[in-house]
Short mmCIF file of C-alpha atoms and ligand atoms in Angstrom, two decimals:
data_model
loop_
_atom_site.label_atom_id
_atom_site.label_comp_id
_atom_site.label_asym_id
_atom_site.label_seq_id
_atom_site.Cartn_x
_atom_site.Cartn_y
_atom_site.Cartn_z
CA MET A 1 -2.08 21.72 11.76
CA VAL A 2 0.03 19.35 13.84
CA PRO A 3 -2.36 16.83 15.47
CA ALA A 4 -2.39 17.45 19.24
CA THR A 5 -2.82 13.72 19.91
CA LEU A 6 0.53 13.07 18.23
CA VAL A 7 2.45 15.35 20.58
CA ARG A 8 0.60 14.01 23.64
CA LYS A 9 1.39 10.42 22.70
CA PHE A 10 5.04 11.28 22.07
CA GLN A 11 5.33 12.96 25.47
CA SER A 12 3.71 10.07 27.28
CA ASP A 13 5.76 7.40 25.43
CA PHE A 14 9.15 9.07 25.60
CA ASN A 15 8.75 11.46 28.51
CA ALA A 16 10.18 14.28 26.41
CA LYS A 17 9.12 16.83 23.85
CA PRO A 18 9.67 15.90 20.19
CA GLY A 19 12.71 17.50 18.58
CA PHE A 20 11.00 17.67 15.20
CA ILE A 21 7.63 17.08 13.62
CA VAL A 22 7.68 16.17 9.95
CA ARG A 23 4.86 15.60 7.51
CA ALA A 24 4.25 14.24 4.01
CA PRO A 25 0.99 14.35 2.05
CA GLY A 26 -1.02 11.78 0.09
CA ARG A 27 -2.00 12.76 -3.45
CA VAL A 28 -4.88 12.71 -5.84
CA ASN A 29 -4.06 12.28 -9.51
CA LEU A 30 -6.05 14.72 -11.65
CA ILE A 31 -5.22 13.00 -14.95
CA GLY A 32 -2.53 10.74 -16.47
CA GLU A 33 -3.32 7.27 -15.10
CA HIS A 34 -0.91 4.35 -15.53
CA THR A 35 1.22 6.59 -17.73
CA ASP A 36 4.09 6.98 -15.23
CA TYR A 37 5.64 3.54 -15.76
CA ASN A 38 5.26 4.10 -19.51
CA GLU A 39 7.54 7.15 -19.15
CA GLY A 40 4.65 9.50 -19.94
CA PHE A 41 2.92 12.49 -18.35
CA VAL A 42 0.95 12.84 -15.11
CA LEU A 43 -0.86 15.67 -13.30
CA PRO A 44 -1.25 14.84 -9.59
CA MET A 45 -1.65 17.21 -6.64
CA ALA A 46 -0.74 16.70 -2.97
CA ILE A 47 -3.80 16.73 -0.70
CA ASP A 48 -4.55 17.88 2.83
CA ARG A 49 -4.51 14.28 4.08
CA GLU A 50 -1.10 13.45 5.40
CA VAL A 51 1.26 11.39 7.51
CA TRP A 52 2.88 13.05 10.53
CA ILE A 53 5.92 11.88 12.50
CA ALA A 54 7.03 13.39 15.83
CA LEU A 55 10.61 12.39 16.58
CA LYS A 56 13.62 12.86 18.75
CA PRO A 57 17.03 11.95 17.31
CA ARG A 58 19.10 9.27 19.04
CA GLN A 59 22.87 9.01 19.10
CA ASP A 60 22.84 5.29 18.20
CA SER A 61 21.41 3.22 15.35
CA THR A 62 18.04 2.23 16.85
CA VAL A 63 14.84 3.39 15.14
CA ARG A 64 11.70 3.10 17.26
CA ILE A 65 8.33 4.08 15.79
CA ALA A 66 4.94 3.82 17.46
CA SER A 67 1.87 4.03 15.22
CA LEU A 68 -1.02 5.95 16.77
CA GLU A 69 -3.71 4.36 14.59
CA LEU A 70 -2.46 0.82 14.68
CA GLU A 71 -1.63 1.02 18.40
CA THR A 72 1.63 -0.85 17.87
CA GLU A 73 5.28 -0.05 18.26
CA SER A 74 8.07 -1.43 16.13
CA ALA A 75 11.85 -1.06 16.20
CA PHE A 76 14.85 -1.94 14.08
CA GLU A 77 18.62 -1.51 14.04
CA LEU A 78 20.15 0.39 11.15
CA THR A 79 23.20 -1.85 11.41
CA SER A 80 21.27 -5.08 10.87
CA LEU A 81 18.34 -4.52 8.54
CA THR A 82 16.53 -7.67 7.46
CA PRO A 83 13.25 -7.91 5.54
CA GLY A 84 10.14 -8.83 7.51
CA SER A 85 6.46 -7.97 7.21
CA GLY A 86 3.97 -5.24 8.14
CA TRP A 87 3.99 -1.42 8.00
CA ILE A 88 7.52 -1.18 9.45
CA GLU A 89 8.87 -2.46 6.11
CA TYR A 90 8.31 1.04 4.66
CA PRO A 91 10.60 2.74 7.21
CA LYS A 92 13.11 -0.11 6.90
CA GLY A 93 13.07 0.12 3.10
CA ILE A 94 13.70 3.88 3.24
CA ALA A 95 16.61 3.38 5.68
CA ASN A 96 18.08 0.70 3.44
CA LYS A 97 17.91 2.81 0.27
CA LEU A 98 19.26 5.94 2.00
CA MET A 99 22.24 4.01 3.37
CA ASN A 100 22.90 2.31 0.03
CA ALA A 101 22.99 5.79 -1.52
CA GLY A 102 25.71 6.79 0.94
CA TYR A 103 23.73 8.71 3.57
CA ILE A 104 25.04 8.25 7.14
CA LEU A 105 21.97 7.67 9.28
CA LYS A 106 21.26 8.14 12.98
CA GLY A 107 18.32 6.50 14.73
CA PHE A 108 15.32 8.19 16.33
CA ASP A 109 12.37 7.62 18.66
CA ALA A 110 9.09 8.47 17.00
CA VAL A 111 5.33 8.43 16.96
CA MET A 112 3.56 8.37 13.61
CA THR A 113 -0.03 9.25 12.74
CA GLY A 114 -1.97 10.15 9.61
CA ASP A 115 -5.31 10.52 7.90
CA VAL A 116 -4.63 9.29 4.36
CA PRO A 117 -7.09 6.42 3.90
CA ARG A 118 -5.21 3.18 3.23
CA GLY A 119 -5.69 1.29 -0.03
CA ALA A 120 -7.92 4.04 -1.44
CA GLY A 121 -5.69 5.17 -4.30
CA LEU A 122 -4.52 8.29 -2.45
CA SER A 123 -0.91 7.12 -1.92
CA SER A 124 -0.83 6.47 1.78
CA SER A 125 2.36 4.43 1.31
CA ALA A 126 4.22 7.21 -0.53
CA ALA A 127 3.20 9.57 2.30
CA VAL A 128 4.72 7.19 4.88
CA GLU A 129 7.86 6.77 2.79
CA LEU A 130 8.46 10.50 2.35
CA ALA A 131 7.64 11.31 5.97
CA VAL A 132 10.17 8.69 7.12
CA ALA A 133 12.79 10.04 4.71
CA ARG A 134 12.13 13.52 6.12
CA ALA A 135 12.49 12.14 9.66
CA PHE A 136 15.90 10.66 8.77
CA ALA A 137 16.97 14.00 7.25
CA CYS A 138 16.19 15.60 10.64
CA SER A 139 17.76 12.90 12.83
CA SER A 140 20.87 12.58 10.69
CA GLY A 141 21.31 16.20 9.60
CA PHE A 142 21.51 15.74 5.84
CA GLU A 143 20.20 18.22 3.31
CA TRP A 144 16.74 17.54 1.89
CA ASP A 145 16.59 17.15 -1.86
CA ALA A 146 12.99 16.41 -2.83
CA VAL A 147 13.61 14.71 -6.19
CA THR A 148 16.43 12.51 -4.87
CA MET A 149 14.23 11.47 -1.96
CA ALA A 150 11.29 10.65 -4.26
CA LYS A 151 13.54 8.41 -6.37
CA LEU A 152 14.92 6.60 -3.31
CA ALA A 153 11.41 6.15 -1.92
CA GLN A 154 10.27 4.57 -5.19
CA LYS A 155 13.28 2.24 -5.03
CA ALA A 156 12.31 1.28 -1.47
CA GLU A 157 8.76 0.52 -2.59
CA ASN A 158 9.91 -1.47 -5.65
CA GLU A 159 12.80 -3.39 -4.16
CA TRP A 160 12.19 -3.61 -0.40
CA VAL A 161 8.40 -3.70 -0.16
CA GLY A 162 8.12 -5.46 -3.55
CA VAL A 163 5.45 -3.29 -5.22
CA ASN A 164 6.38 -2.42 -8.79
CA SER A 165 4.91 1.12 -8.84
CA GLY A 166 5.98 4.08 -10.96
CA ILE A 167 7.41 7.42 -9.76
CA MET A 168 4.25 9.58 -9.67
CA ASP A 169 3.19 9.11 -6.03
CA GLN A 170 6.59 9.72 -4.49
CA MET A 171 7.21 12.77 -6.69
CA ALA A 172 3.81 14.21 -5.77
CA SER A 173 4.35 13.68 -2.05
CA ALA A 174 7.87 15.15 -2.22
CA VAL A 175 7.71 18.16 -4.55
CA CYS A 176 4.14 19.51 -4.81
CA ARG A 177 3.35 23.13 -3.95
CA GLU A 178 0.33 24.48 -2.12
CA GLY A 179 -2.40 25.60 -4.53
CA HIS A 180 -0.77 23.81 -7.48
CA ALA A 181 -0.90 20.55 -9.34
CA LEU A 182 2.33 18.95 -10.55
CA PHE A 183 2.78 18.55 -14.29
CA LEU A 184 5.43 15.86 -14.43
CA ASP A 185 7.30 14.22 -17.28
CA CYS A 186 8.02 10.75 -15.87
CA ARG A 187 10.88 10.14 -18.32
CA SER A 188 13.04 13.19 -17.59
CA LEU A 189 11.46 14.00 -14.20
CA GLU A 190 11.17 17.61 -15.36
CA PHE A 191 8.17 19.25 -13.77
CA GLN A 192 6.14 22.44 -13.53
CA HIS A 193 3.94 23.62 -10.68
CA ALA A 194 0.64 24.34 -12.40
CA PRO A 195 -1.72 26.68 -10.53
CA LEU A 196 -5.21 25.26 -10.07
CA PRO A 197 -7.84 27.21 -11.98
CA LYS A 198 -10.00 29.59 -9.97
CA GLY A 199 -13.61 28.81 -9.16
CA VAL A 200 -13.32 25.05 -9.09
CA SER A 201 -13.14 22.52 -6.26
CA VAL A 202 -11.35 19.19 -6.47
CA VAL A 203 -13.63 16.65 -4.82
CA ILE A 204 -12.55 13.15 -3.78
CA LEU A 205 -15.20 10.47 -4.05
CA ASP A 206 -14.24 7.40 -2.03
CA THR A 207 -16.34 4.43 -3.16
CA SER A 208 -15.43 2.65 0.12
CA THR A 209 -14.50 -0.42 -1.97
CA ARG A 210 -10.97 -1.77 -1.65
CA ARG A 211 -9.37 -4.49 -3.69
CA GLY A 212 -6.79 -6.74 -2.13
CA LEU A 213 -5.03 -8.11 -5.19
CA VAL A 214 -4.19 -4.80 -6.86
CA GLY A 215 -0.52 -5.85 -7.01
CA SER A 216 -0.92 -8.72 -9.45
CA ALA A 217 -3.38 -6.92 -11.75
CA TYR A 218 -1.11 -3.84 -11.70
CA ASN A 219 1.93 -5.90 -12.66
CA GLU A 220 -0.07 -7.59 -15.41
CA ARG A 221 -0.96 -4.17 -16.89
CA ARG A 222 2.70 -3.21 -16.74
CA SER A 223 3.84 -6.27 -18.66
CA GLN A 224 1.09 -5.84 -21.28
CA CYS A 225 2.33 -2.28 -21.83
CA GLU A 226 5.91 -3.52 -22.12
CA GLU A 227 4.81 -6.17 -24.62
CA ALA A 228 3.09 -3.49 -26.70
CA ALA A 229 6.15 -1.19 -26.53
CA ARG A 230 8.31 -4.05 -27.86
CA TRP A 231 5.87 -4.63 -30.71
CA PHE A 232 5.94 -0.94 -31.68
CA GLY A 233 9.74 -1.10 -31.46
CA VAL A 234 10.09 1.67 -28.86
CA LYS A 235 11.61 1.94 -25.38
CA ALA A 236 8.28 2.83 -23.77
CA LEU A 237 4.71 3.58 -24.90
CA ARG A 238 5.48 7.26 -24.37
CA ASP A 239 7.11 7.09 -27.78
CA VAL A 240 3.99 5.89 -29.61
CA GLY A 241 1.59 8.39 -31.21
CA MET A 242 -1.86 8.09 -32.78
CA LYS A 243 -0.31 7.46 -36.20
CA GLU A 244 1.71 4.45 -35.01
CA LEU A 245 -1.36 3.05 -33.24
CA GLY A 246 -3.01 2.84 -36.66
CA LYS A 247 -0.46 0.21 -37.76
CA TRP A 248 -2.03 -2.42 -35.59
CA GLY A 249 -4.37 -5.05 -37.04
CA VAL A 250 -5.90 -8.24 -35.60
CA GLU A 251 -3.39 -10.38 -37.52
CA SER A 252 -0.40 -8.32 -36.51
CA GLY A 253 1.07 -10.47 -33.73
CA LEU A 254 0.15 -8.10 -30.89
CA SER A 255 -2.87 -9.29 -28.93
CA GLU A 256 -6.03 -7.20 -28.97
CA ILE A 257 -5.76 -6.77 -25.19
CA ALA A 258 -2.20 -5.43 -25.35
CA PHE A 259 -3.30 -3.09 -28.16
CA ARG A 260 -6.13 -1.68 -26.04
CA ARG A 261 -3.72 -1.17 -23.11
CA ALA A 262 -1.44 0.73 -25.50
CA ARG A 263 -4.33 2.79 -26.85
CA HIS A 264 -5.19 3.90 -23.33
CA ILE A 265 -1.63 5.03 -22.67
CA VAL A 266 -1.27 6.88 -25.98
CA THR A 267 -4.59 8.71 -25.67
CA GLU A 268 -4.08 9.39 -21.94
CA ASN A 269 -0.71 11.04 -22.55
CA ALA A 270 -2.38 13.26 -25.15
CA ARG A 271 -5.15 14.07 -22.65
CA VAL A 272 -2.63 15.19 -20.01
CA LEU A 273 -1.00 17.57 -22.48
CA GLU A 274 -4.39 18.97 -23.40
CA ALA A 275 -5.44 19.14 -19.75
CA ILE A 276 -2.50 21.30 -18.74
CA GLU A 277 -3.35 23.65 -21.58
CA ALA A 278 -7.01 23.76 -20.54
CA MET A 279 -5.94 24.42 -16.96
CA ASN A 280 -3.64 27.24 -17.96
CA ASN A 281 -6.45 28.80 -20.02
CA GLY A 282 -9.02 28.33 -17.28
CA ASN A 283 -11.07 26.19 -19.68
CA LEU A 284 -12.92 24.11 -17.10
CA LYS A 285 -15.39 22.71 -19.57
CA ARG A 286 -12.62 21.15 -21.66
CA LEU A 287 -10.77 19.95 -18.55
CA GLY A 288 -13.93 18.19 -17.38
CA GLU A 289 -14.41 16.54 -20.79
CA LEU A 290 -10.87 15.21 -20.59
CA PHE A 291 -11.60 13.76 -17.13
CA ASN A 292 -14.64 11.99 -18.54
CA ALA A 293 -12.76 10.62 -21.54
CA SER A 294 -9.97 9.38 -19.27
CA HIS A 295 -12.47 7.41 -17.21
CA VAL A 296 -13.99 5.77 -20.29
CA SER A 297 -10.54 4.77 -21.52
CA LEU A 298 -9.59 3.34 -18.10
CA ARG A 299 -12.89 1.46 -18.01
CA ASP A 300 -12.95 0.06 -21.55
CA ASP A 301 -9.34 -0.09 -22.76
CA PHE A 302 -7.27 -0.43 -19.59
CA GLU A 303 -9.99 -2.24 -17.59
CA VAL A 304 -9.01 -1.05 -14.13
CA THR A 305 -12.36 0.27 -12.87
CA ASN A 306 -14.91 -1.68 -10.85
CA ASP A 307 -18.71 -1.27 -10.67
CA ALA A 308 -18.49 1.06 -7.69
CA LEU A 309 -16.11 3.41 -9.52
CA ASN A 310 -18.29 3.42 -12.63
CA ILE A 311 -21.39 4.13 -10.57
CA ILE A 312 -19.86 6.93 -8.50
CA VAL A 313 -18.46 8.61 -11.63
CA ALA A 314 -21.86 8.37 -13.36
CA CYS A 315 -23.59 9.82 -10.27
CA ALA A 316 -21.05 12.65 -10.10
CA ARG A 317 -21.58 13.66 -13.72
CA GLU A 318 -25.32 14.02 -13.18
CA GLN A 319 -24.90 16.63 -10.44
CA GLU A 320 -25.17 20.34 -11.07
CA GLY A 321 -21.86 22.13 -11.38
CA CYS A 322 -19.81 18.99 -12.10
CA TYR A 323 -17.40 19.58 -15.00
CA GLY A 324 -16.15 15.99 -15.11
CA ALA A 325 -15.19 12.96 -13.05
CA ARG A 326 -12.89 9.96 -13.30
CA MET A 327 -11.34 7.19 -11.25
CA THR A 328 -7.97 8.09 -9.74
CA GLY A 329 -4.91 6.04 -8.73
CA ALA A 330 -4.27 2.43 -9.64
CA GLY A 331 -8.01 1.57 -9.77
CA PHE A 332 -9.87 -1.68 -9.04
CA GLY A 333 -11.64 0.16 -6.20
CA GLY A 334 -10.78 3.17 -4.07
CA CYS A 335 -11.47 6.74 -5.17
CA ALA A 336 -12.65 8.86 -8.04
CA VAL A 337 -12.04 12.59 -8.44
CA ALA A 338 -14.48 15.24 -9.66
CA LEU A 339 -14.14 18.87 -10.71
CA VAL A 340 -17.02 20.88 -9.33
CA ALA A 341 -17.85 24.59 -9.50
CA ASP A 342 -17.10 26.16 -6.10
CA GLU A 343 -20.66 27.38 -5.58
CA ASN A 344 -22.04 23.86 -6.12
CA ALA A 345 -19.44 21.95 -4.10
CA GLU A 346 -21.37 21.68 -0.84
CA ALA A 347 -24.65 20.60 -2.43
CA PHE A 348 -22.70 18.24 -4.70
CA THR A 349 -21.21 16.44 -1.71
CA ARG A 350 -24.63 15.77 -0.18
CA ALA A 351 -26.46 14.87 -3.38
CA LEU A 352 -23.68 12.59 -4.56
CA SER A 353 -23.60 10.55 -1.36
CA ALA A 354 -27.37 10.04 -1.57
CA ALA A 355 -27.35 9.09 -5.27
CA TYR A 356 -24.45 6.66 -4.78
CA ARG A 357 -26.12 5.05 -1.76
CA GLN A 358 -29.29 4.58 -3.73
CA ARG A 359 -27.60 3.03 -6.75
CA SER A 360 -24.89 0.93 -5.11
CA GLY A 361 -26.12 0.34 -1.57
CA LEU A 362 -22.73 1.61 -0.37
CA GLU A 363 -21.66 4.60 1.70
CA ALA A 364 -19.26 7.01 -0.01
CA ALA A 365 -16.87 9.37 1.71
CA VAL A 366 -16.92 12.63 -0.25
CA TYR A 367 -14.68 15.57 0.52
CA VAL A 368 -13.34 18.69 -1.08
CA CYS A 369 -9.57 18.69 -0.86
CA LYS A 370 -6.95 21.41 -0.90
CA ALA A 371 -3.79 21.30 -3.00
CA SER A 372 -1.04 21.05 -0.39
CA GLU A 373 2.69 21.39 0.03
CA GLY A 374 5.04 18.42 -0.39
CA ALA A 375 6.94 16.76 2.47
CA GLY A 376 8.40 19.14 5.04
CA VAL A 377 9.16 20.00 8.64
CA ALA A 378 6.17 21.38 10.56
CA GLN A 379 6.38 24.37 12.87
CA PHE A 380 4.86 23.59 16.22
CA GLU A 381 4.45 25.15 19.62
CA GLU A 382 4.16 23.53 22.98
CA GLY A 383 0.71 22.04 23.45
CA GLY A 384 0.76 20.52 20.00
CA ARG A 385 -0.55 23.41 17.90
CA SER A 386 1.25 24.47 14.75
C1 GLA B 1 -0.35 3.62 -8.37
C2 GLA B 1 1.16 3.63 -8.59
C3 GLA B 1 1.58 4.82 -9.47
C4 GLA B 1 0.75 4.88 -10.76
C5 GLA B 1 -0.74 4.76 -10.44
C6 GLA B 1 -1.58 4.67 -11.68
O1 GLA B 1 -0.72 4.73 -7.61
O2 GLA B 1 1.84 3.72 -7.35
O3 GLA B 1 2.96 4.73 -9.75
O4 GLA B 1 1.16 3.91 -11.66
O5 GLA B 1 -1.01 3.64 -9.62
O6 GLA B 1 -1.53 5.84 -12.39
#
């Protein structure tokens, strides 16, 4: 539902009704972690936490955006884009990449809001990027092509913002369907909308820990994977199977660390393929086991969990009705995801928060989430209700 505060703020700032309201969701990755930049498989779903933008097109090249949460306003000229700092770099990066791709852009006046927690591994930045791209599609009147927009948004994040992420988050925010997860091949970008199995809730477990230096650790993992791919003589670790992994030995010239990074990627790709099969067969027990194995691999081989993530996942697995749990997103803090039988979901939420508090001394945010639709234009009526 369109947030009423968004429309009120737009009306008071610009003394007019918005011409459009657009939205783009965050995502939770069910399985397939750190596989996207290794050209492998992922299985994310868009969630009912999103970024909203109310806008009115302008005839000139000025883009003005006020952020409801941050209580700031920022503006830039499409004709003279220069890199700076802060949240406005995401909109600027999107504008830059759209224009470089040949889109003719018009400016807009806008108010932005959202409820995707920042830095929690739920892709708040991809949600901003896709919402801004959607806003430009409205202000400038070009046709929306979800996959093209996801690719441009990733380029903006890599080249303008300077974060070397893969394609998963932008694809999830752009192309997901309500009630479905997205089975995505990150090499070909071929995808399938996979219906979520019946009887199970997807629960997000936010450890409330955040890690500032994710960027450098993330880039380090990337280069270790690239080093391993070179050693195996392939373009990307996607092309390595269990048999090839067996060729490695301590004396082989590839470090033990790089080998373990590779082992995570190879086994994780296999887990995604098995997970989609388990999902299609409604085999929740197997799906949960794959979640658990993924967490262990991310903890021991890829080393991207922290204590809080390990504790919350352990607490989750002890609760009744929990099929499996694992960290989600880049790691180093942020969120885990659990699969819980519908009838246990409410009790799970309460019991988990208490167990986690007791063991870590921290407060978790735990919520059941709904698989949502990718970026789009929202229908709204006067008064701010959709
Ligand atoms: C971040 C990146 C994604 C992906 C995940 C890990 O969310 O933006 O591209 O690499 O980490 O799976």
